[in-house]
Amino acid sequence: MARLDLITIGELLYVLKAPYPGLLEQTPSLSCHASCSEANVAIGVTRLGWSSGLVTKVVNNFIGRFAVSSLRGSAVDVSNIIWTDVGRMGLLFQDAGIPPRPSNSVNDREHSAFVQLEPDEVDWAQALTADRLFLTGITPALGELPRQLVLRAVKEVDGTKTQTIFDCNYRSRLWSIDEAREFIMPFLRHIDVLFIKLEEARSILGLEGDPVNITQQLRADHGIDIVVLSLSGDGAIANDGTAAYTPAIEAHVVNRFGMGDAFIAGFLYGYAVGGLQTGLNHGHALAAL
């Protein structure tokens, strides 16, 4: 198998969307999609010219086949997807809000096939043939087996040339601040590139002070090479030993879903081709688009 630019692990969801600008509770029809934060990043980097793949587990029914076909159609490698005849696919219902009404999403993913994925089911030697391993805080929030899965993944690449990337991506509907802190704090020692929001750094990691100082402290305390700190609408700071800042691009918001994932895809590609400032510029451009 050819070496990929990026491999990622996460639960591929069957996404049912209310037609814009409708509400879930009022719509008589839903459009069908396949997505997850990890897949969004994988698709994002393929559109910039990289190769990427997803490790996940899906049910061999019409939903699973639709989801995998959607990934394949976006040029994401699906050879490391594990098929099963047991269980169900996780569902995500969405509607896109119009200010001041916020967007809405409802998860229905309990007892899905992915959360029952045993680490030993993955062919790690094949799956991790990649320059970068991308993980998010969503996966360990899903339960004990998903936590074992991401821990196994980082241990498999420790000491190799594969760069480990982690997006904190805290979801309060999936786990508490205390649960997230207990897992993430020791996990950070495995990470080469960290994406984290300012509010996550403060609430989960207990960091205070100037945002630039927070990025410096994360690098020093955990041995992280690159820290990218999101300031939400105020832009982002990145630090790889030297700090850089870029403001967000003003845009008319139609749909915020996937915006952070687009930023990450843009930053990773931009940093690889042009360094810190280029990474931030690419990230904000993709987020705005």
mmCIF file of C-alpha atoms in Angstrom:
data_model
loop_
_atom_site.group_PDB
_atom_site.id
_atom_site.type_symbol
_atom_site.label_atom_id
_atom_site.label_comp_id
_atom_site.label_asym_id
_atom_site.label_seq_id
_atom_site.Cartn_x
_atom_site.Cartn_y
_atom_site.Cartn_z
ATOM 1 C CA MET A 1 0.000 0.000 0.000
ATOM 2 C CA ALA A 2 1.324 3.454 -0.915
ATOM 3 C CA ARG A 3 2.166 5.729 1.998
ATOM 4 C CA LEU A 4 -0.612 8.248 2.671
ATOM 5 C CA ASP A 5 -0.130 11.886 3.597
ATOM 6 C CA LEU A 6 -2.694 11.529 6.410
ATOM 7 C CA ILE A 7 -4.622 8.743 8.116
ATOM 8 C CA THR A 8 -7.371 9.346 10.649
ATOM 9 C CA ILE A 9 -9.591 7.297 12.975
ATOM 10 C CA GLY A 10 -13.191 8.116 13.819
ATOM 11 C CA GLU A 11 -16.846 7.162 13.649
ATOM 12 C CA LEU A 12 -18.375 7.704 10.226
ATOM 13 C CA LEU A 13 -21.930 8.935 10.745
ATOM 14 C CA TYR A 14 -25.057 8.839 8.608
ATOM 15 C CA VAL A 15 -26.072 12.501 8.578
ATOM 16 C CA LEU A 16 -29.686 13.556 7.999
ATOM 17 C CA LYS A 17 -30.132 17.266 7.330
ATOM 18 C CA ALA A 18 -33.209 19.455 7.270
ATOM 19 C CA PRO A 19 -33.369 21.491 4.035
ATOM 20 C CA TYR A 20 -31.920 24.957 4.666
ATOM 21 C CA PRO A 21 -33.263 26.989 6.421
ATOM 22 C CA GLY A 22 -35.780 24.551 7.903
ATOM 23 C CA LEU A 23 -36.020 23.159 11.421
ATOM 24 C CA LEU A 24 -35.698 19.464 12.250
ATOM 25 C CA GLU A 25 -38.981 19.469 14.115
ATOM 26 C CA GLN A 26 -40.842 20.997 11.190
ATOM 27 C CA THR A 27 -39.312 19.428 8.090
ATOM 28 C CA PRO A 28 -41.151 16.657 6.199
ATOM 29 C CA SER A 29 -37.943 15.565 4.427
ATOM 30 C CA LEU A 30 -34.250 15.098 5.164
ATOM 31 C CA SER A 31 -31.229 14.954 2.872
ATOM 32 C CA CYS A 32 -28.724 12.124 3.375
ATOM 33 C CA HIS A 33 -24.973 12.583 3.845
ATOM 34 C CA ALA A 34 -22.013 10.833 5.474
ATOM 35 C CA SER A 35 -19.624 12.711 7.707
ATOM 36 C CA CYS A 36 -17.607 13.016 10.888
ATOM 37 C CA SER A 37 -15.008 15.497 12.032
ATOM 38 C CA GLU A 38 -12.173 13.149 11.114
ATOM 39 C CA ALA A 39 -13.580 12.447 7.654
ATOM 40 C CA ASN A 40 -14.055 16.171 7.077
ATOM 41 C CA VAL A 41 -10.324 16.732 7.639
ATOM 42 C CA ALA A 42 -9.451 13.790 5.407
ATOM 43 C CA ILE A 43 -11.632 15.162 2.615
ATOM 44 C CA GLY A 44 -10.247 18.659 3.147
ATOM 45 C CA VAL A 45 -6.640 17.618 2.606
ATOM 46 C CA THR A 46 -7.499 15.532 -0.462
ATOM 47 C CA ARG A 47 -9.026 18.635 -2.053
ATOM 48 C CA LEU A 48 -5.675 20.349 -1.521
ATOM 49 C CA GLY A 49 -3.835 17.536 -3.267
ATOM 50 C CA TRP A 50 -2.863 15.167 -0.463
ATOM 51 C CA SER A 51 -3.784 11.510 -0.053
ATOM 52 C CA SER A 52 -5.764 10.465 3.028
ATOM 53 C CA GLY A 53 -7.594 7.531 4.556
ATOM 54 C CA LEU A 54 -10.038 6.712 7.350
ATOM 55 C CA VAL A 55 -10.009 3.849 9.839
ATOM 56 C CA THR A 56 -13.509 3.070 11.073
ATOM 57 C CA LYS A 57 -16.079 0.285 11.374
ATOM 58 C CA VAL A 58 -19.353 0.308 9.464
ATOM 59 C CA VAL A 59 -22.347 -1.966 9.081
ATOM 60 C CA ASN A 60 -22.664 -3.761 5.758
ATOM 61 C CA ASN A 61 -26.107 -2.436 4.896
ATOM 62 C CA PHE A 62 -27.416 0.347 2.670
ATOM 63 C CA ILE A 63 -26.389 3.020 5.175
ATOM 64 C CA GLY A 64 -22.846 1.757 5.579
ATOM 65 C CA ARG A 65 -22.377 1.269 1.839
ATOM 66 C CA PHE A 66 -23.712 4.768 1.166
ATOM 67 C CA ALA A 67 -21.339 6.267 3.742
ATOM 68 C CA VAL A 68 -18.273 4.483 2.398
ATOM 69 C CA SER A 69 -19.192 5.329 -1.200
ATOM 70 C CA SER A 70 -19.391 8.994 -0.180
ATOM 71 C CA LEU A 71 -15.850 8.838 1.175
ATOM 72 C CA ARG A 72 -14.567 6.981 -1.862
ATOM 73 C CA GLY A 73 -16.151 9.618 -4.089
ATOM 74 C CA SER A 74 -14.114 12.263 -2.266
ATOM 75 C CA ALA A 75 -10.886 10.329 -2.991
ATOM 76 C CA VAL A 76 -10.431 9.177 0.625
ATOM 77 C CA ASP A 77 -8.817 5.742 0.930
ATOM 78 C CA VAL A 78 -11.310 3.242 2.389
ATOM 79 C CA SER A 79 -9.133 0.129 2.430
ATOM 80 C CA ASN A 80 -8.793 0.235 6.237
ATOM 81 C CA ILE A 81 -12.527 0.371 6.906
ATOM 82 C CA ILE A 82 -13.753 -2.688 8.787
ATOM 83 C CA TRP A 83 -17.119 -4.126 7.777
ATOM 84 C CA THR A 84 -19.542 -5.929 10.069
ATOM 85 C CA ASP A 85 -22.984 -7.501 9.807
ATOM 86 C CA VAL A 86 -23.691 -6.756 13.473
ATOM 87 C CA GLY A 87 -24.864 -3.517 15.078
ATOM 88 C CA ARG A 88 -25.907 -0.188 13.646
ATOM 89 C CA MET A 89 -24.527 3.021 12.167
ATOM 90 C CA GLY A 90 -24.427 6.143 14.269
ATOM 91 C CA LEU A 91 -26.824 8.880 13.159
ATOM 92 C CA LEU A 92 -26.517 12.663 13.252
ATOM 93 C CA PHE A 93 -29.494 14.957 12.635
ATOM 94 C CA GLN A 94 -28.760 18.587 11.717
ATOM 95 C CA ASP A 95 -30.403 21.841 10.812
ATOM 96 C CA ALA A 96 -28.597 25.062 9.967
ATOM 97 C CA GLY A 97 -29.684 28.092 11.949
ATOM 98 C CA ILE A 98 -30.135 31.650 10.793
ATOM 99 C CA PRO A 99 -28.975 34.256 13.342
ATOM 100 C CA PRO A 100 -30.115 34.736 15.999
ATOM 101 C CA ARG A 101 -31.407 31.139 15.877
ATOM 102 C CA PRO A 102 -28.428 28.758 16.301
ATOM 103 C CA SER A 103 -27.784 25.628 14.293
ATOM 104 C CA ASN A 104 -28.937 22.398 15.891
ATOM 105 C CA SER A 105 -27.543 18.867 15.909
ATOM 106 C CA VAL A 106 -28.809 15.694 17.582
ATOM 107 C CA ASN A 107 -26.649 12.573 17.961
ATOM 108 C CA ASP A 108 -28.055 9.050 17.931
ATOM 109 C CA ARG A 109 -24.921 6.899 18.079
ATOM 110 C CA GLU A 110 -25.230 4.708 21.179
ATOM 111 C CA HIS A 111 -24.264 1.035 20.635
ATOM 112 C CA SER A 112 -22.980 1.763 17.135
ATOM 113 C CA ALA A 113 -20.616 -0.619 15.336
ATOM 114 C CA PHE A 114 -17.726 1.803 15.751
ATOM 115 C CA VAL A 115 -17.883 1.971 19.549
ATOM 116 C CA GLN A 116 -17.542 -1.832 19.564
ATOM 117 C CA LEU A 117 -14.366 -1.762 17.425
ATOM 118 C CA GLU A 118 -11.636 -3.719 19.216
ATOM 119 C CA PRO A 119 -8.078 -2.388 18.739
ATOM 120 C CA ASP A 120 -6.886 -5.845 17.636
ATOM 121 C CA GLU A 121 -9.337 -5.764 14.694
ATOM 122 C CA VAL A 122 -7.245 -3.048 13.031
ATOM 123 C CA ASP A 123 -4.308 -3.992 10.820
ATOM 124 C CA TRP A 124 -2.069 -1.336 12.362
ATOM 125 C CA ALA A 125 0.936 -1.965 10.143
ATOM 126 C CA GLN A 126 -1.167 -1.218 7.075
ATOM 127 C CA ALA A 127 -3.437 1.438 8.567
ATOM 128 C CA LEU A 128 -0.641 3.623 9.912
ATOM 129 C CA THR A 129 1.421 3.696 6.714
ATOM 130 C CA ALA A 130 1.093 7.480 6.640
ATOM 131 C CA ASP A 131 3.078 10.633 7.276
ATOM 132 C CA ARG A 132 0.465 11.966 9.711
ATOM 133 C CA LEU A 133 -1.998 10.425 12.159
ATOM 134 C CA PHE A 134 -4.956 12.704 12.916
ATOM 135 C CA LEU A 135 -7.128 12.113 15.989
ATOM 136 C CA THR A 136 -9.809 14.108 17.795
ATOM 137 C CA GLY A 137 -11.230 14.264 21.297
ATOM 138 C CA ILE A 138 -14.552 13.026 19.932
ATOM 139 C CA THR A 139 -13.393 9.411 19.618
ATOM 140 C CA PRO A 140 -12.229 8.852 23.222
ATOM 141 C CA ALA A 141 -15.416 10.557 24.404
ATOM 142 C CA LEU A 142 -17.470 7.709 22.898
ATOM 143 C CA GLY A 143 -16.526 5.038 25.422
ATOM 144 C CA GLU A 144 -13.890 2.650 26.715
ATOM 145 C CA LEU A 145 -13.116 0.788 23.488
ATOM 146 C CA PRO A 146 -12.721 4.006 21.457
ATOM 147 C CA ARG A 147 -10.324 5.266 24.155
ATOM 148 C CA GLN A 148 -8.306 2.071 23.849
ATOM 149 C CA LEU A 149 -8.336 2.528 20.085
ATOM 150 C CA VAL A 150 -6.722 5.986 20.097
ATOM 151 C CA LEU A 151 -4.237 4.985 22.809
ATOM 152 C CA ARG A 152 -3.210 1.972 20.733
ATOM 153 C CA ALA A 153 -2.848 4.178 17.643
ATOM 154 C CA VAL A 154 -0.460 6.659 19.277
ATOM 155 C CA LYS A 155 1.578 3.861 20.834
ATOM 156 C CA GLU A 156 1.908 2.218 17.424
ATOM 157 C CA VAL A 157 3.434 5.380 15.926
ATOM 158 C CA ASP A 158 5.550 6.427 18.914
ATOM 159 C CA GLY A 159 9.178 6.428 17.819
ATOM 160 C CA THR A 160 8.319 6.390 14.103
ATOM 161 C CA LYS A 161 8.365 9.152 11.497
ATOM 162 C CA THR A 162 4.565 9.486 11.638
ATOM 163 C CA GLN A 163 3.495 12.860 13.039
ATOM 164 C CA THR A 164 0.662 12.667 15.600
ATOM 165 C CA ILE A 165 -1.962 15.409 15.384
ATOM 166 C CA PHE A 166 -4.743 15.925 17.926
ATOM 167 C CA ASP A 167 -7.763 18.217 17.838
ATOM 168 C CA CYS A 168 -9.188 18.610 21.355
ATOM 169 C CA ASN A 169 -12.703 19.162 19.908
ATOM 170 C CA TYR A 170 -14.501 18.927 23.261
ATOM 171 C CA ARG A 171 -18.167 17.929 23.029
ATOM 172 C CA SER A 172 -20.101 18.449 26.252
ATOM 173 C CA ARG A 173 -22.873 16.112 25.079
ATOM 174 C CA LEU A 174 -20.407 13.210 24.965
ATOM 175 C CA TRP A 175 -18.385 13.600 28.177
ATOM 176 C CA SER A 176 -17.832 15.924 31.103
ATOM 177 C CA ILE A 177 -14.981 18.386 31.580
ATOM 178 C CA ASP A 178 -13.547 16.148 34.309
ATOM 179 C CA GLU A 179 -13.663 13.040 32.093
ATOM 180 C CA ALA A 180 -12.022 14.921 29.249
ATOM 181 C CA ARG A 181 -9.278 16.277 31.523
ATOM 182 C CA GLU A 182 -8.526 12.830 32.965
ATOM 183 C CA PHE A 183 -7.955 11.393 29.504
ATOM 184 C CA ILE A 184 -6.403 14.334 27.638
ATOM 185 C CA MET A 185 -3.784 15.488 30.168
ATOM 186 C CA PRO A 186 -1.628 12.313 30.007
ATOM 187 C CA PHE A 187 -2.494 11.814 26.319
ATOM 188 C CA LEU A 188 -0.777 15.074 25.332
ATOM 189 C CA ARG A 189 2.693 13.575 25.792
ATOM 190 C CA HIS A 190 2.080 11.563 22.595
ATOM 191 C CA ILE A 191 1.137 14.611 20.506
ATOM 192 C CA ASP A 192 3.288 16.477 17.977
ATOM 193 C CA VAL A 193 0.653 18.973 16.757
ATOM 194 C CA LEU A 194 -2.200 20.196 18.974
ATOM 195 C CA PHE A 195 -5.311 22.101 17.893
ATOM 196 C CA ILE A 196 -7.220 23.538 20.836
ATOM 197 C CA LYS A 197 -9.689 26.357 21.472
ATOM 198 C CA LEU A 198 -8.869 29.007 24.050
ATOM 199 C CA GLU A 199 -11.897 28.047 26.154
ATOM 200 C CA GLU A 200 -10.795 24.376 26.071
ATOM 201 C CA ALA A 201 -7.293 25.287 27.224
ATOM 202 C CA ARG A 202 -8.815 27.164 30.150
ATOM 203 C CA SER A 203 -11.647 24.810 31.148
ATOM 204 C CA ILE A 204 -10.030 21.409 30.472
ATOM 205 C CA LEU A 205 -6.334 22.105 31.015
ATOM 206 C CA GLY A 206 -6.716 24.878 33.589
ATOM 207 C CA LEU A 207 -4.456 27.322 31.758
ATOM 208 C CA GLU A 208 -4.769 31.053 32.283
ATOM 209 C CA GLY A 209 -3.139 34.192 30.979
ATOM 210 C CA ASP A 210 -2.185 35.581 27.613
ATOM 211 C CA PRO A 211 -2.990 33.275 24.635
ATOM 212 C CA VAL A 212 0.611 33.375 23.381
ATOM 213 C CA ASN A 213 1.825 32.330 26.830
ATOM 214 C CA ILE A 214 -0.694 29.472 26.801
ATOM 215 C CA THR A 215 0.772 28.128 23.546
ATOM 216 C CA GLN A 216 4.274 28.399 24.990
ATOM 217 C CA GLN A 217 3.259 26.616 28.170
ATOM 218 C CA LEU A 218 1.602 23.768 26.247
ATOM 219 C CA ARG A 219 4.760 23.259 24.210
ATOM 220 C CA ALA A 220 6.992 23.343 27.282
ATOM 221 C CA ASP A 221 4.847 21.226 29.600
ATOM 222 C CA HIS A 222 3.938 18.458 27.146
ATOM 223 C CA GLY A 223 6.737 18.468 24.558
ATOM 224 C CA ILE A 224 4.359 19.432 21.733
ATOM 225 C CA ASP A 225 6.050 20.701 18.574
ATOM 226 C CA ILE A 226 3.223 22.880 17.220
ATOM 227 C CA VAL A 227 0.275 24.358 19.139
ATOM 228 C CA VAL A 228 -2.575 26.035 17.276
ATOM 229 C CA LEU A 229 -4.870 27.998 19.579
ATOM 230 C CA SER A 230 -8.231 29.059 18.189
ATOM 231 C CA LEU A 231 -9.581 32.402 19.379
ATOM 232 C CA SER A 232 -12.946 31.766 17.673
ATOM 233 C CA GLY A 233 -14.026 34.830 15.708
ATOM 234 C CA ASP A 234 -10.840 36.662 16.701
ATOM 235 C CA GLY A 235 -8.572 34.402 14.664
ATOM 236 C CA ALA A 236 -5.878 31.956 15.770
ATOM 237 C CA ILE A 237 -2.373 31.825 17.205
ATOM 238 C CA ALA A 238 0.127 29.147 16.210
ATOM 239 C CA ASN A 239 3.425 28.449 17.914
ATOM 240 C CA ASP A 240 6.241 26.153 16.763
ATOM 241 C CA GLY A 241 8.883 27.924 18.815
ATOM 242 C CA THR A 242 7.925 31.212 17.201
ATOM 243 C CA ALA A 243 4.391 32.553 17.601
ATOM 244 C CA ALA A 244 2.266 33.820 14.710
ATOM 245 C CA TYR A 245 -1.225 35.301 14.627
ATOM 246 C CA THR A 246 -3.763 35.694 11.834
ATOM 247 C CA PRO A 247 -7.247 37.203 12.190
ATOM 248 C CA ALA A 248 -10.253 35.269 10.961
ATOM 249 C CA ILE A 249 -11.665 36.122 7.543
ATOM 250 C CA GLU A 250 -15.020 37.889 7.774
ATOM 251 C CA ALA A 251 -17.710 35.932 5.985
ATOM 252 C CA HIS A 252 -21.476 35.667 5.879
ATOM 253 C CA VAL A 253 -22.271 32.576 7.915
ATOM 254 C CA VAL A 254 -24.547 30.088 6.167
ATOM 255 C CA ASN A 255 -23.481 26.909 7.970
ATOM 256 C CA ARG A 256 -20.860 26.532 10.727
ATOM 257 C CA PHE A 257 -20.762 22.714 10.620
ATOM 258 C CA GLY A 258 -17.281 21.550 9.635
ATOM 259 C CA MET A 259 -15.690 24.987 9.833
ATOM 260 C CA GLY A 260 -13.096 23.926 12.408
ATOM 261 C CA ASP A 261 -12.307 20.792 10.425
ATOM 262 C CA ALA A 262 -11.733 22.896 7.304
ATOM 263 C CA PHE A 263 -9.371 25.138 9.276
ATOM 264 C CA ILE A 264 -7.319 22.137 10.381
ATOM 265 C CA ALA A 265 -7.060 20.742 6.846
ATOM 266 C CA GLY A 266 -5.953 24.119 5.544
ATOM 267 C CA PHE A 267 -3.429 24.678 8.324
ATOM 268 C CA LEU A 268 -1.798 21.256 7.956
ATOM 269 C CA TYR A 269 -1.367 21.662 4.230
ATOM 270 C CA GLY A 270 -0.302 25.312 4.451
ATOM 271 C CA TYR A 271 2.243 24.640 7.191
ATOM 272 C CA ALA A 272 3.774 21.806 5.180
ATOM 273 C CA VAL A 273 4.244 23.942 2.075
ATOM 274 C CA GLY A 274 5.027 27.341 3.603
ATOM 275 C CA GLY A 275 5.380 27.349 7.382
ATOM 276 C CA LEU A 276 3.417 28.839 10.247
ATOM 277 C CA GLN A 277 1.941 31.963 8.662
ATOM 278 C CA THR A 278 0.994 30.137 5.466
ATOM 279 C CA GLY A 279 -0.683 27.473 7.580
ATOM 280 C CA LEU A 280 -2.803 30.037 9.403
ATOM 281 C CA ASN A 281 -3.706 31.797 6.140
ATOM 282 C CA HIS A 282 -4.762 28.555 4.475
ATOM 283 C CA GLY A 283 -6.678 27.483 7.566
ATOM 284 C CA HIS A 284 -8.714 30.666 7.785
ATOM 285 C CA ALA A 285 -9.375 30.637 4.042
ATOM 286 C CA LEU A 286 -10.794 27.112 4.095
ATOM 287 C CA ALA A 287 -12.806 27.841 7.244
ATOM 288 C CA ALA A 288 -14.402 30.868 5.605
ATOM 289 C CA LEU A 289 -15.168 28.963 2.402
#
